[in-house]
Each structure stands twice: as structure tokens, then as C-alpha cells.
CSV table of C-alpha atoms and ligand atoms in Angstrom, one decimal:
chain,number,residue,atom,x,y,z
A,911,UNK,CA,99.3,170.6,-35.4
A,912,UNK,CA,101.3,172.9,-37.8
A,913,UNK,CA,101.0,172.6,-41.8
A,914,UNK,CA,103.3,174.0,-44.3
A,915,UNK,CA,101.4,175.1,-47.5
A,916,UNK,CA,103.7,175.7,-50.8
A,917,UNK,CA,101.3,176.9,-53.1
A,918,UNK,CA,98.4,177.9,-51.0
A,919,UNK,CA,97.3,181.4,-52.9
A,920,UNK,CA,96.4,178.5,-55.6
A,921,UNK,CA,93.5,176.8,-56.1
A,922,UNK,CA,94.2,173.4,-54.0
A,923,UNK,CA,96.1,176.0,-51.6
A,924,UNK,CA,92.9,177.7,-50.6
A,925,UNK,CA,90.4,174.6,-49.7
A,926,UNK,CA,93.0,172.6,-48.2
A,927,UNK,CA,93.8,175.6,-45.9
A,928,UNK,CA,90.8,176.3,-45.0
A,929,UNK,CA,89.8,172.1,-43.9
A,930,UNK,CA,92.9,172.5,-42.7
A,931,UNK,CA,92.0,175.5,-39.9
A,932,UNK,CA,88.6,173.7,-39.8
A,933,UNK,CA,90.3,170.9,-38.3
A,934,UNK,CA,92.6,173.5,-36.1
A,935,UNK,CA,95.2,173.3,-37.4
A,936,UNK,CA,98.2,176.2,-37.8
A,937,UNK,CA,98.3,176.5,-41.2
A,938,UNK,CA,101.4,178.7,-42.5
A,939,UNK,CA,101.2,179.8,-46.3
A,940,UNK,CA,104.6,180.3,-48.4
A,941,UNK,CA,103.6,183.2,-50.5
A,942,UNK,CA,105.8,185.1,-53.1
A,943,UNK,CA,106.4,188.7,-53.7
A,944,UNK,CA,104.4,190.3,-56.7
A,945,UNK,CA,103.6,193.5,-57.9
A,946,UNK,CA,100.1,193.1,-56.8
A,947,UNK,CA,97.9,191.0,-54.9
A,948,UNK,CA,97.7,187.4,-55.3
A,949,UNK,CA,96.3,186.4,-52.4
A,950,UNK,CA,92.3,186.6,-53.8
A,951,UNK,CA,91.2,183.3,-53.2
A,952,UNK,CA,92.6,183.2,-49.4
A,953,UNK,CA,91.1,186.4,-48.1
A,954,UNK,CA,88.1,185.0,-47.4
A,955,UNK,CA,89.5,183.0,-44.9
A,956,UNK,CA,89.9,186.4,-42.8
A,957,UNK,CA,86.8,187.6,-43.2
A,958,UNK,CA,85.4,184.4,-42.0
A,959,UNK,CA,84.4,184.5,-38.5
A,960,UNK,CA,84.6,180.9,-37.4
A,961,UNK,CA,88.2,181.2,-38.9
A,962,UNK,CA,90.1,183.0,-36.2
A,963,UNK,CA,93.2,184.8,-38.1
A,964,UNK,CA,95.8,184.0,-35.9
A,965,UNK,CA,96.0,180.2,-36.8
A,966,UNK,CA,96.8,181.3,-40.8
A,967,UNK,CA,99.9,182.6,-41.6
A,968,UNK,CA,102.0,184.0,-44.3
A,969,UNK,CA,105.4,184.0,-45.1
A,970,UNK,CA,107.3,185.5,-48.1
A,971,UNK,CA,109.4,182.8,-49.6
A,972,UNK,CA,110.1,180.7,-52.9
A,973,UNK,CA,110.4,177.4,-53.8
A,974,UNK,CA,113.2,178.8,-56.0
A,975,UNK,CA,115.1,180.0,-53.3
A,976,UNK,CA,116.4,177.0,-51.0
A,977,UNK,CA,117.5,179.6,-48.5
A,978,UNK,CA,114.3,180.8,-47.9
A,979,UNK,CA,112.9,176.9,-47.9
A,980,UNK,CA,115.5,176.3,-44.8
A,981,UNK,CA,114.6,179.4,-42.9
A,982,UNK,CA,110.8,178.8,-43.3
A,983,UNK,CA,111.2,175.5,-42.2
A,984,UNK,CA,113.6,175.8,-39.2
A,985,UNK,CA,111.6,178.6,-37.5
A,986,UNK,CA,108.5,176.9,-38.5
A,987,UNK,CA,109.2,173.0,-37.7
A,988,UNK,CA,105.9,172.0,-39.2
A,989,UNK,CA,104.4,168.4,-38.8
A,990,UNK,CA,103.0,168.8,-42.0
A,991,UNK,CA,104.1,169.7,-45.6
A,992,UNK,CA,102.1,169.8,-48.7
A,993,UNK,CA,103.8,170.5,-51.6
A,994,UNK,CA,101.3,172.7,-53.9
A,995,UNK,CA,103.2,175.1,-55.5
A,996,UNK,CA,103.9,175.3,-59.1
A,997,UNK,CA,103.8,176.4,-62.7
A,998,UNK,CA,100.9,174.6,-63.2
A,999,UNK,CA,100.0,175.6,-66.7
A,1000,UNK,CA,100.4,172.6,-69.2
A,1001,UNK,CA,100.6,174.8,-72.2
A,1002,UNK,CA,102.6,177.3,-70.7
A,1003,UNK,CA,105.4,174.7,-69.7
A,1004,UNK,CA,106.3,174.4,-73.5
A,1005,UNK,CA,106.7,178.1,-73.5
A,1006,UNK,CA,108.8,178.1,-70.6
A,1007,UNK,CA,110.4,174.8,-70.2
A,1008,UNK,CA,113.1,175.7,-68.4
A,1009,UNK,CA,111.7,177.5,-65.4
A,1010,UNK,CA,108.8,174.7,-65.4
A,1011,UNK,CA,111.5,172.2,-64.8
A,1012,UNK,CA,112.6,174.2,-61.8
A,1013,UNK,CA,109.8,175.3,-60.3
A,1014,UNK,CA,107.4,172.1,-60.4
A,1015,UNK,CA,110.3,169.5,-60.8
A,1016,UNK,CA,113.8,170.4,-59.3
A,1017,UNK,CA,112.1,172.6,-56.3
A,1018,UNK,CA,110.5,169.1,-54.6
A,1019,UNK,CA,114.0,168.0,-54.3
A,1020,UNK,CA,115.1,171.3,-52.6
A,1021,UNK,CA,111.8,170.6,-50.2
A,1022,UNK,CA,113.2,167.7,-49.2
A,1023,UNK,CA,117.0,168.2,-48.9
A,1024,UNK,CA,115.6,171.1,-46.6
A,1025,UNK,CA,113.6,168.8,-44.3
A,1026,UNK,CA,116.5,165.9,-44.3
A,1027,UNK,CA,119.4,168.9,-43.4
A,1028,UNK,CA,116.8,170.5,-40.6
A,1029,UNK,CA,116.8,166.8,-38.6
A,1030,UNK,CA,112.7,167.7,-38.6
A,1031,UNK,CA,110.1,164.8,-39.5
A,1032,UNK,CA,107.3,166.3,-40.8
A,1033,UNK,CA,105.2,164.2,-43.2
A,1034,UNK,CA,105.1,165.3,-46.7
A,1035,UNK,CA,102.6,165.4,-49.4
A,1036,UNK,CA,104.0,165.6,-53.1
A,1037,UNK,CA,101.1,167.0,-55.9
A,1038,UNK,CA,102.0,164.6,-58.6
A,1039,UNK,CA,99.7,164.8,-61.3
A,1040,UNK,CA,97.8,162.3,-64.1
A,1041,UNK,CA,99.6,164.1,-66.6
A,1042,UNK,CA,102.7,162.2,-65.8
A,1043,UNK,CA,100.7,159.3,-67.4
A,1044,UNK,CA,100.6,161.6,-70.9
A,1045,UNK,CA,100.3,158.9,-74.1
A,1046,UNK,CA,98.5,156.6,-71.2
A,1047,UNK,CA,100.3,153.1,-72.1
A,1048,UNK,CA,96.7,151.5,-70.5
A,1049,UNK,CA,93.7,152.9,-69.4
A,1050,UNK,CA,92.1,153.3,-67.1
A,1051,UNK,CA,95.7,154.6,-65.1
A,1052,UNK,CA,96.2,153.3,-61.9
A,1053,UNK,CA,99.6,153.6,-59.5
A,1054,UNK,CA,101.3,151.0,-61.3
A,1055,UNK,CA,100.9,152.1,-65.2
A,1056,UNK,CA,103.8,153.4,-66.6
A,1057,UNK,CA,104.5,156.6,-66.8
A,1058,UNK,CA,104.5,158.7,-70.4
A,1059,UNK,CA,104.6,162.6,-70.0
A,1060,UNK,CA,104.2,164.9,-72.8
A,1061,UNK,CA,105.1,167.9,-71.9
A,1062,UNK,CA,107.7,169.7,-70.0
A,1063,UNK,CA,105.2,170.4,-67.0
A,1064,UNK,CA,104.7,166.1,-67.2
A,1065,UNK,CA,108.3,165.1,-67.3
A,1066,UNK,CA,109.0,167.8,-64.5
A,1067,UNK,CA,106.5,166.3,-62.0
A,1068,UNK,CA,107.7,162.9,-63.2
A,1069,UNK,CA,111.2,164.4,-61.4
A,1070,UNK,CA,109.5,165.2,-58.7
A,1071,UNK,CA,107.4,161.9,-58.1
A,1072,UNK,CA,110.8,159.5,-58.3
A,1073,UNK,CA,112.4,162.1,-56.0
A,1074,UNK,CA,109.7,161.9,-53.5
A,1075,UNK,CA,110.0,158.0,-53.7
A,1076,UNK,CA,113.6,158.1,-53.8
A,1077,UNK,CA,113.5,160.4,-50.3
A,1078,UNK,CA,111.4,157.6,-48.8
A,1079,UNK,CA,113.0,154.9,-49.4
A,1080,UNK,CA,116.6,156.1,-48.9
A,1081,UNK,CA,115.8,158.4,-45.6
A,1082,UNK,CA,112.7,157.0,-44.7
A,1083,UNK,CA,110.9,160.0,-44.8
A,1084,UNK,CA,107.2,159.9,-44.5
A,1085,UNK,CA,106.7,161.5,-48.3
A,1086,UNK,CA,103.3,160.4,-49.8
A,1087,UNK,CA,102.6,161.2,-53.6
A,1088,UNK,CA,99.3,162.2,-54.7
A,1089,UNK,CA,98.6,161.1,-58.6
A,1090,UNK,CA,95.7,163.4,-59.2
A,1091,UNK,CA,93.8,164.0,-62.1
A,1092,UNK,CA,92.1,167.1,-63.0
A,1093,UNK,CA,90.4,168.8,-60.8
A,1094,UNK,CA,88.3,172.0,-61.0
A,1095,UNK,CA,86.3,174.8,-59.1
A,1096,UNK,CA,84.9,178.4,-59.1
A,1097,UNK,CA,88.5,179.0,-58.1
A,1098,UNK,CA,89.8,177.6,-61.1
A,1099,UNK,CA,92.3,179.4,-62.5
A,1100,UNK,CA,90.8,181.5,-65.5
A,1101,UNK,CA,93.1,179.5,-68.6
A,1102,UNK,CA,91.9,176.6,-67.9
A,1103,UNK,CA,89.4,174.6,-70.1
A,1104,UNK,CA,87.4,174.2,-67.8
A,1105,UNK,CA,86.9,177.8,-65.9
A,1106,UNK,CA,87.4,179.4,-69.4
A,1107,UNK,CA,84.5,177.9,-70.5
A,1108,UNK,CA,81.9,178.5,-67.4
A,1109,UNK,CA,83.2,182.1,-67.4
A,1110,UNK,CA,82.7,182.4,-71.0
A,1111,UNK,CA,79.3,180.9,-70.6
A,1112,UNK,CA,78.5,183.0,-68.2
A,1113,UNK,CA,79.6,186.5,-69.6
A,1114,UNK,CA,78.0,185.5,-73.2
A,1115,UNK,CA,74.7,184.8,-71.5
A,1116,UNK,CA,74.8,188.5,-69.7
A,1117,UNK,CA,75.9,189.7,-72.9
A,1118,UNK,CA,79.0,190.9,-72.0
A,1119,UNK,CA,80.8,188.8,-74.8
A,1120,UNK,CA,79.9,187.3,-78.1
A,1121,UNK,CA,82.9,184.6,-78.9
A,1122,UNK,CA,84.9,181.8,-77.1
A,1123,UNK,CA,88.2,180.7,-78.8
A,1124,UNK,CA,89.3,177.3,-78.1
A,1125,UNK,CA,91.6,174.6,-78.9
A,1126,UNK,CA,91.4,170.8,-79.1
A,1127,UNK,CA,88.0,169.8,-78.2
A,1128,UNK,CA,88.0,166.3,-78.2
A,1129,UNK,CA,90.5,165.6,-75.5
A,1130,UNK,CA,89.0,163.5,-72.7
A,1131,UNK,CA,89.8,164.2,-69.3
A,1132,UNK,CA,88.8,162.7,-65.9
A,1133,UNK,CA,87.0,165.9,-64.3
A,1134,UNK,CA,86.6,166.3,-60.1
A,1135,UNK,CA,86.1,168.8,-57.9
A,1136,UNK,CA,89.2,170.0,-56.0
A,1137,UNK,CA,87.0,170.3,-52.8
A,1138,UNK,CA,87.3,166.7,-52.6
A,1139,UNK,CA,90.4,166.1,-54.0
A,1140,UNK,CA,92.3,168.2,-50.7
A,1141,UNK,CA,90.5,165.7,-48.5
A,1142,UNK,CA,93.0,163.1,-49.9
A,1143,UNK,CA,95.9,164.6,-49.4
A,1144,UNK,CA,95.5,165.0,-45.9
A,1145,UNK,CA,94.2,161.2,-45.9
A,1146,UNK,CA,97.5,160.5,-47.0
A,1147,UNK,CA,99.6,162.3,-44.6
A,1148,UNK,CA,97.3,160.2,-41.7
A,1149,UNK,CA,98.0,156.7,-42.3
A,1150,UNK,CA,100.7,154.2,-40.9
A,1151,UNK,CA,103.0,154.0,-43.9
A,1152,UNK,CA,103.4,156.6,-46.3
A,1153,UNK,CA,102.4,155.6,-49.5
A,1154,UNK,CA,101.4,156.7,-53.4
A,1155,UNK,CA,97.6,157.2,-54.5
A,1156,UNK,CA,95.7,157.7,-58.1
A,1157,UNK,CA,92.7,160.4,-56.8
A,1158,UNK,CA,90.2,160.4,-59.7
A,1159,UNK,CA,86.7,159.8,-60.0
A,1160,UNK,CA,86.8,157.1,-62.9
A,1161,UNK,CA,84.4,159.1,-65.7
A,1162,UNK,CA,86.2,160.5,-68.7
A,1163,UNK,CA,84.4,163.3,-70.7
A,1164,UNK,CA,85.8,165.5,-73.2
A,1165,UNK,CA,86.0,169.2,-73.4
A,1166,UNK,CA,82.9,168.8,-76.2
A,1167,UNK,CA,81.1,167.8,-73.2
A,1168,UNK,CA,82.1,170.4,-70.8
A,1169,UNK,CA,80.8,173.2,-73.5
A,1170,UNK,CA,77.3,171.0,-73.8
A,1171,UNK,CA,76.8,171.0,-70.2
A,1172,UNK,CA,78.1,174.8,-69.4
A,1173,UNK,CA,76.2,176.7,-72.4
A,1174,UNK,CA,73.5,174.2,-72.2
A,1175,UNK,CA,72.5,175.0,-68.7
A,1176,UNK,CA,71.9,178.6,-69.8
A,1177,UNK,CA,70.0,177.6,-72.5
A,1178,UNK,CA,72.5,178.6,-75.2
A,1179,UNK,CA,73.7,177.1,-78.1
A,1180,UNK,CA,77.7,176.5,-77.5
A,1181,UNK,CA,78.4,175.9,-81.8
A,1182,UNK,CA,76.8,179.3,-82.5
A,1183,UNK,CA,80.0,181.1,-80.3
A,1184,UNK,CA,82.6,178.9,-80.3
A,1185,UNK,CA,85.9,179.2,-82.6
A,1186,UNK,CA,88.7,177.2,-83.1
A,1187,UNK,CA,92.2,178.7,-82.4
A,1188,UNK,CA,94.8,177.1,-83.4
A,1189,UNK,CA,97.0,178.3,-81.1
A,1190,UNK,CA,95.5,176.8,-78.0
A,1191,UNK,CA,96.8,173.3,-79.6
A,1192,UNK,CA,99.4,171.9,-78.0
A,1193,UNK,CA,102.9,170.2,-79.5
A,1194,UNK,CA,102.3,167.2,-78.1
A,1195,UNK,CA,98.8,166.8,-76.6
A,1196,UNK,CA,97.4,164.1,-74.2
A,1197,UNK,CA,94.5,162.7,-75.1
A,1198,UNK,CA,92.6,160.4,-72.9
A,1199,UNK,CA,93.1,160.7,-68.9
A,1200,UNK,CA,90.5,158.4,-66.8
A,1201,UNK,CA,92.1,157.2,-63.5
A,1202,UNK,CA,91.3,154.1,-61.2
A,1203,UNK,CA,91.3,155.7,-58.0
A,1204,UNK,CA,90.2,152.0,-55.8
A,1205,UNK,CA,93.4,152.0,-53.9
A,1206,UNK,CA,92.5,155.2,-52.3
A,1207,UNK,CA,89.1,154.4,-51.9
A,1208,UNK,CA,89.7,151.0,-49.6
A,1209,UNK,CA,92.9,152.2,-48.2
A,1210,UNK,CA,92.0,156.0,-46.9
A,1211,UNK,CA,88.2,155.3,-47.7
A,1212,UNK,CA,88.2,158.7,-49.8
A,1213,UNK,CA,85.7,159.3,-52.6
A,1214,UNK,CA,84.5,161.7,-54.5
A,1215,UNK,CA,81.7,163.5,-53.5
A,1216,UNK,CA,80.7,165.8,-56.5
A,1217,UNK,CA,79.6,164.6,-59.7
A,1218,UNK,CA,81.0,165.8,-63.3
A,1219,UNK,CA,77.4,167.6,-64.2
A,1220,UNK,CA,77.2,169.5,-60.4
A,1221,UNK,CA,81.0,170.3,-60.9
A,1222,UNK,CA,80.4,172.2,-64.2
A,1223,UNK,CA,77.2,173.6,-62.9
A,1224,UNK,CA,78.5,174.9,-60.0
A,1225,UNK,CA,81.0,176.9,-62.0
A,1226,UNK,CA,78.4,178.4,-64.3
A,1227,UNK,CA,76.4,179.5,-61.1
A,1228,UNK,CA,79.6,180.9,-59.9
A,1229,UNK,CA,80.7,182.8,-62.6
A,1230,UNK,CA,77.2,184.2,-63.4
A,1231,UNK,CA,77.0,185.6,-60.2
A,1232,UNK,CA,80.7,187.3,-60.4
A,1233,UNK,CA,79.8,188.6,-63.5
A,1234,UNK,CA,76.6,189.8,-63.0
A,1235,UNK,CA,78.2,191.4,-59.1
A,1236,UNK,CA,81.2,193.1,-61.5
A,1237,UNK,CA,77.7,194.6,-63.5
A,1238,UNK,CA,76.1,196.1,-60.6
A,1239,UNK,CA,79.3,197.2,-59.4
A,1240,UNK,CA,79.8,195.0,-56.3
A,1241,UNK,CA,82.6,192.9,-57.8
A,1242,UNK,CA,85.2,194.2,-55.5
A,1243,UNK,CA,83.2,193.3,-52.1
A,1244,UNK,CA,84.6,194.2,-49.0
A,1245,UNK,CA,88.0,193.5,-49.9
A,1246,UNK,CA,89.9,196.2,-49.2
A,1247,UNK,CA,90.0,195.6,-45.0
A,1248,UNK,CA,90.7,192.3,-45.4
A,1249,UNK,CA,93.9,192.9,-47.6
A,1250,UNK,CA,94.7,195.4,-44.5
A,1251,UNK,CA,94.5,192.3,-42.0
A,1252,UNK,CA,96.4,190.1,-44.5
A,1253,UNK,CA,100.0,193.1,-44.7
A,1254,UNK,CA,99.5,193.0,-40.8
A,1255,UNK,CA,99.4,189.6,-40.8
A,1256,UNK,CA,102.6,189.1,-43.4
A,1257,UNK,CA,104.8,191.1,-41.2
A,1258,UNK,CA,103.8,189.5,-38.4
A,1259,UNK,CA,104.8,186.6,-39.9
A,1260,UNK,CA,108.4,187.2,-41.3
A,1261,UNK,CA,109.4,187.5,-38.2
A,1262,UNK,CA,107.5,184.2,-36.1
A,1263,UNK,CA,107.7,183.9,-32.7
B,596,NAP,P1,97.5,176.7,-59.2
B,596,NAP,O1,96.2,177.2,-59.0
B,596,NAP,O2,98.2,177.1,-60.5
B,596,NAP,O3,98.5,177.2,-58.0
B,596,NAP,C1,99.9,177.1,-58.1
B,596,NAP,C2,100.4,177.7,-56.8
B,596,NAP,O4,101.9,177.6,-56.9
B,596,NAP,C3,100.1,179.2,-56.6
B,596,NAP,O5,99.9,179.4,-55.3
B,596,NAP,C4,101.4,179.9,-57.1
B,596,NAP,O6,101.6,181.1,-56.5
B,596,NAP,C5,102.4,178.9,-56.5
B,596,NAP,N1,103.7,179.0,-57.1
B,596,NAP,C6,104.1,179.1,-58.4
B,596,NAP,N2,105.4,179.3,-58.6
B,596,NAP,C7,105.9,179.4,-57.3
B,596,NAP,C8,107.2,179.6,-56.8
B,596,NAP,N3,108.3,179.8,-57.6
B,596,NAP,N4,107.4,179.6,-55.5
B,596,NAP,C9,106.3,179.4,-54.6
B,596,NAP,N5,105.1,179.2,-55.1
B,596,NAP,C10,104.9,179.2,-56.4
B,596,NAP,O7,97.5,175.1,-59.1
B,596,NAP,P2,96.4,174.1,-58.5
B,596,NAP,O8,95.4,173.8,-59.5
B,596,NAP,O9,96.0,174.7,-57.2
B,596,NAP,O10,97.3,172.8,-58.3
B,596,NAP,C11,98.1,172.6,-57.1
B,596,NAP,C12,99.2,171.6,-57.4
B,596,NAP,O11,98.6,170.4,-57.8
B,596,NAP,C13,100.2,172.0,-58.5
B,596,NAP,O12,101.4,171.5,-58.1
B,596,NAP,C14,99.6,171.3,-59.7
B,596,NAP,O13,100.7,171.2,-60.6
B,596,NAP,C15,99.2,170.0,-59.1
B,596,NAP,N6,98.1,169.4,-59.8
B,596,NAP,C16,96.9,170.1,-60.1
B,596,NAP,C17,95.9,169.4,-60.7
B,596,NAP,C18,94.6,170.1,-61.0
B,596,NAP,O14,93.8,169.6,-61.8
B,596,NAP,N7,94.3,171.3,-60.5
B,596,NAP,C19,96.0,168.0,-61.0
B,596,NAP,C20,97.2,167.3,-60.6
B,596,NAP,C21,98.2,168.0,-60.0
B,596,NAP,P3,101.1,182.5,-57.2
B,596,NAP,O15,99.6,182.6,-56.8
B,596,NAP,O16,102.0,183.5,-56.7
B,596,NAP,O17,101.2,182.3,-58.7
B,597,G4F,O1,92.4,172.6,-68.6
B,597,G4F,P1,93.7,172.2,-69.2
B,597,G4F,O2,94.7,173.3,-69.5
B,597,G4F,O3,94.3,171.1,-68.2
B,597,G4F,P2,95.4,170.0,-68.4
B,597,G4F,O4,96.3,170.3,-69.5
B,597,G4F,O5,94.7,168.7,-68.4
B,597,G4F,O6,96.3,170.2,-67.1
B,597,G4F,C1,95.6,170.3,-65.8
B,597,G4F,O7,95.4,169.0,-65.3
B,597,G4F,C2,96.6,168.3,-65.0
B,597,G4F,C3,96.2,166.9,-64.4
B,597,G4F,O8,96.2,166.0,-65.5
B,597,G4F,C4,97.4,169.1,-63.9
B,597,G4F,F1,98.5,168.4,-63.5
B,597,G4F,C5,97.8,170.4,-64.5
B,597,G4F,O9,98.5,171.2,-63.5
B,597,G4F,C6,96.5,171.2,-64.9
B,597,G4F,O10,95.8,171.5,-63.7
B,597,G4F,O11,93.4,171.5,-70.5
B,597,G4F,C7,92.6,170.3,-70.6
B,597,G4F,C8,92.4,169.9,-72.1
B,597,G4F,C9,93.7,169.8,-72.9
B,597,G4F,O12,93.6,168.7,-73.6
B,597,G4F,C10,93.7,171.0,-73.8
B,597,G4F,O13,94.4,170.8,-75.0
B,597,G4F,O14,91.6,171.0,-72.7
B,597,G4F,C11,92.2,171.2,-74.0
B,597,G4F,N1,91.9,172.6,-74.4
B,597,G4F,C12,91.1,172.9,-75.5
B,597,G4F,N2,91.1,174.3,-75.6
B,597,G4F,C13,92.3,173.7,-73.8
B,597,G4F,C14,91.7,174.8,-74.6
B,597,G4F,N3,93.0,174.0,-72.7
B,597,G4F,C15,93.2,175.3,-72.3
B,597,G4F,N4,93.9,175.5,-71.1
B,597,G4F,N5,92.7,176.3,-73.0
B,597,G4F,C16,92.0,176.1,-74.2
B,597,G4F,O15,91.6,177.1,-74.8
């Protein structure tokens, strides 16, 4: 079996490629060109040995660049394809609204005008996201509740979820969404609440930093552990029919909460180093998420595995070790042959055989 990863130097990207090659598959990554590495949170993979190399692959493309999206998928012909990659960044999107719109909302329907033209019939895995429910019109939000986005990162996956629907029911592709709500790891990217606050935590507790500047603390969100949350997608993509899933664990907490639990488990006092920043408020924000996730959990029999408490303490633990590595000096590991293995691997694959 051969999956197509956009997205895959991202957080999902990295655990579902790796239960992906766990499962042996071929998993081929679209990555894009930067100035410097981006490719952190997959090189583990190569310096795993029960993870032979040769079944992950790279390729240089962008899911702004339909040319690229045709070649990868004509010399490729994958069975799979999940859809990962985007600007991702809620806040950001109302910086950039333009781009966001491209990149999260118009690219899906380059994606799959690439898959109709090639004649292929891979399945198809959409990451459409809780925040398409925004100003949720009733809670908790299940497939059927309306959606309500409230930013330009919501309305552009709202694009991208009717376009996926559309696709199906016009071509009868095999195009699943996956409506999931927040999820979280050590490999979190670093701006949001969540990983923001355990590395904070951690660094304050070292005594590497005194202050934590925040914004809206009393949003509620439904927290789970992106671990589980790749198991679903791939659920998806096995069924009969293709069809559209909530993935959520069905608790709601707020961000109040996740600073209790994350400075509380190193026996600090979050009040005494927290400050409010104005600028980390949003223009419009969304303020209760909690999802209904019982369609996934009798149809694909998926549930969540990790609870909200082990998901926050786990990042903690993960950061404090990080930061106390970067201390001693060790931060860097044994990186440098792996990033060797990965440009040998890259060129390799621009040209696939
Ligand atoms: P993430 O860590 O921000 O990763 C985003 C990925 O998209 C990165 O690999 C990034 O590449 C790639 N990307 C960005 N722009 C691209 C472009 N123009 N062409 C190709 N790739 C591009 O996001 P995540 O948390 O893993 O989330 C995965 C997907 O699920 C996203 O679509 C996100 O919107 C959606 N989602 C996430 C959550 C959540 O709670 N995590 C919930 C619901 C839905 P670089 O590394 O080069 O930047
Ligand atoms: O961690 P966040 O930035 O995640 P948000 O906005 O819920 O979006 C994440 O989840 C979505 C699923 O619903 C994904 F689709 C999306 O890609 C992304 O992964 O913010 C969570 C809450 C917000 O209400 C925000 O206002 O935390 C609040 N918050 C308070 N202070 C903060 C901060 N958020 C961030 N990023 N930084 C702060 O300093």
C-alpha cells in the first residue's frame, strides 16, 4: 500500500507516518523547500531501526503549486491520500487571510481536480477541523450541527469540507472528512495554547524563564491527543463507503485549566507568572468547542485512548526533559547523520523509480 502525506513534517504528519510504516505501508511525504530544516519531528523515523528508510519518502512539492500536485501524483499513483497540510495557525489566519484561504481552503480542491484528471482512485482523507463549528449553534457539535466559522482559517476549511463532499457525490470519489477537534502532543507546535504553556512550565520550573504572556483564558476547548486522533483517519479511509466523522473526546476544559494542571504538576503556582496580553486576543474568538464523537466510535470503533490530565502531563514531562537536555548540552542529539540520510533520501526521491 502507498500513502500520500500533505502535511507530514507537521504534527499529525509525523504519527500518522509512522503507524502508517508500522502497518507497512509506503508512505511518501510532500515536503516544501525552506531555508532550513523542517523536517525535526520526522527524523526520528530514520534513526529508528524497526523503520527501514526505504518505505518513507520525500518529495519537494506544494499544495500551492497544482503542477507539482499532478506530477507527485502521477508518478506516485498512491492508494492513499491524507490531506494534512496547512496554515494551521488560527490567529495567524486573520493576519494572513488571503494565503490561509489558499493554502488550507482552495488547495483541497486542487488535490482533488488532480486525482479526478490522473483517472487514479485513491481514497482520500480531508483534515476538517471543529473550528468550522466557531459560534457552535448547539453543543455538544456533532456531524450534523451547522456550521459557524470565525475566522479566516474556519471558513477556509469550511471550503474545503463542502468541496470534499461535493467531489464525492458528483465523482464518487472515495473522500472522507475528518471533523476533528483539538488535538495536542510533545510535538505540538510551540504557539499553541497548549504546548506554549507546558514549555513555559517547564523552562520556568528550571529557571530558565520567569513570565508567560497569554491571551483569553477562559475559552473551552475539547483537548485529545493527536496519537489517537491519526488512528481515525486511517479508520476512515478503511470502510465500505466513504463517509464524514466528528473525532473528539467529549470533555471540554478551558485554557484556565490547562495552566492548573501544567504548572500544578511542578508544584508551581501558574497566577504568580502569568500575564495577560492583549494581543494574543483574537477578533472574533470561539468560545466553547466539545464534540460528540459516537458516530465514530460505533461506526470505525475508534476512541480515545489518552485522557485530558495524561495528555497535558505528558507534555510537561516532555518539555522538561528538552529543556533540561538543551541545559546539559545534548539538545541537538544525534541529528546531524540523520539529516544526511534524509538529502540522500530527498534526491532519491525527486526522481522515483
Ligand atoms: P501543523 O503542525 O501546523 O502542520 C501543518 C503542515 O502543513 C506542515 O507540515 C506544513 O509544512 C504543511 N504546509 C503548510 N503550508 C503548506 C504548503 N503551502 N504546501 C505544503 N505543505 C504545507 O498542523 P497539525 O496540527 O499537524 O494539523 C494537521 C491538519 O489538521 C491541518 O490541516 C490542520 O488545519 C488540521 N487540524 C488540526 C487540528 C489540531 O488540533 N491539531 C484540529 C483539526 C484540524 P511546514 O512544516 O513546511 O510548515
Ligand atoms: O491552541 P490554539 O491556538 O488552538 P485553536 O485556535 O483552537 O486551533 C487549533 O485547533 C483547531 C481545532 O478546533 C484546529 F483546526 C487548528 O488548526 C488549531 O490546531 O488556541 C486555543 C485557545 C483559543 O481560544 C485562544 O484564544 O487558546 C486561546 N489562547 C489564549 N492565549 C491562546 C493564547 N492561543 C494561543 N495560540 N496563544 C495564546 O497565547
Amino acid at each position: 500500500m502507498k500513502a500520500l502525506i500533505t502535511g507530514i513534517t507537521g504534527q499529525d504528519g509525523s504519527y500518522l507516518a509512522e503507524m502508517l510504516l508500522a502497518k507497512g505501508y509506503h508512505v511518501y511525504g510532500i515536503i516544501r523547500r525552506s531555508s532550513s530544516f523542517n523536517t525535526g519531528r520526522i527524523d526520528p523515523i530514520y534513526q529508528d531501526p524497526h523503520v527501514p528508510d526505504a518505505r518513507l519518502h520525500l518529495v519537494y512539492g506544494d499544495l500551492n503549486d497544482a503542477s507539482s500536485l499532478n506530477k507527485i501524483l502521477r508518478t506516485i499513483r498512491p492508494d492513499e491520500i491524507y490531506n494534512l497540510g496547512a496554515q494551521s495557525h488560527v490567529r495567524v489566519s486573520f493576519d494572513i487571510p488571503e494565503y490561509t484561504a489558499e493554502v488550507t481552503g482552495v488547495a483541497t480542491v486542487r488535490l482533488l481536480e488532480a486525482i479526478r484528471e490522473s483517472g487514479l482512485h485513491p481514497k482520500f482523507y480531508q483534515a476538517s477541523s471543529s473550528e468550522m463549528f466557531g459560534k457552535a449553534l448547539e453543543v455538544p457539535q456533532h456531524e450534523t450541527t451547522p456550521f459557524y466559522p470565525r475566522s479566516p482559517y474556519g471558513a477556509a476549511k469550511a471550503y474545503a469540507y463542502w468541496i470534499t463532499v461535493n467531489y464525492r457525490e458528483a465523482y464518487g470519489l472515495f473522500a472522507c472528512n475528518g471533523i476533528l477537534f483539538n488535538h495536542e502532543s510533545p510535538r505540538r507546535g510551540e504557539t499553541f495554547v497548549s504546548r506554549k504553556i507546558a514549555k513555559a512550565a517547564a523552562r520556568i520550573k528550571l529557571g530558565l524563564q520567569e513570565e508567560l504572556y497569554l491571551g483569553n483564558l477562559d475559552a473551552r476547548r475539547d483537548w485529545g491527543f493527536a496519537g489517537d486522533y491519526v488512528e481515525a483517519m486511517w479508520l476512515m479511509l478503511q470502510q465500505q463507503e466513504p463517509d464524514d466523522y466528528v473525532i473528539a473526546t467529549g470533555a471540554t476544559h478551558s485554557v484556565r485549566d490547562i495552566l492548573e494542571l501544567a504548572f500544578g504538576h511542578l508544584d508551581l503556582d501558574w497566577k504568580t507568572h502569568v500575564k495577560i496580553d492583549p494581543r494574543y486576543y483574537r477578533p472574533t474568538e470561539v468560545d466553547l468547542l466539545v464534540g460528540d464523537a459516537s458516530k465514530a466510535m460505533r461506526e470505525l470503533g475508534w476512541k480515545p485512548k489518552v485522557s485530558f490530565r495524561e495528555l497535558i502531563v505528558m507534555m510537561v514531562e516532555a518539555d522538561l526533559e528538552a529543556e533540561r537536555r538543551k541545559i546539559e548540552g545534548t539538545g541537538s542529539g544525534d541529528r546531524g547523520s540523520a539529516r544526511a540520510i534524509l538529502e540522500a533520501t530527498i534526491k532519491k526521491a525527486a526522481d522515483p523509480d
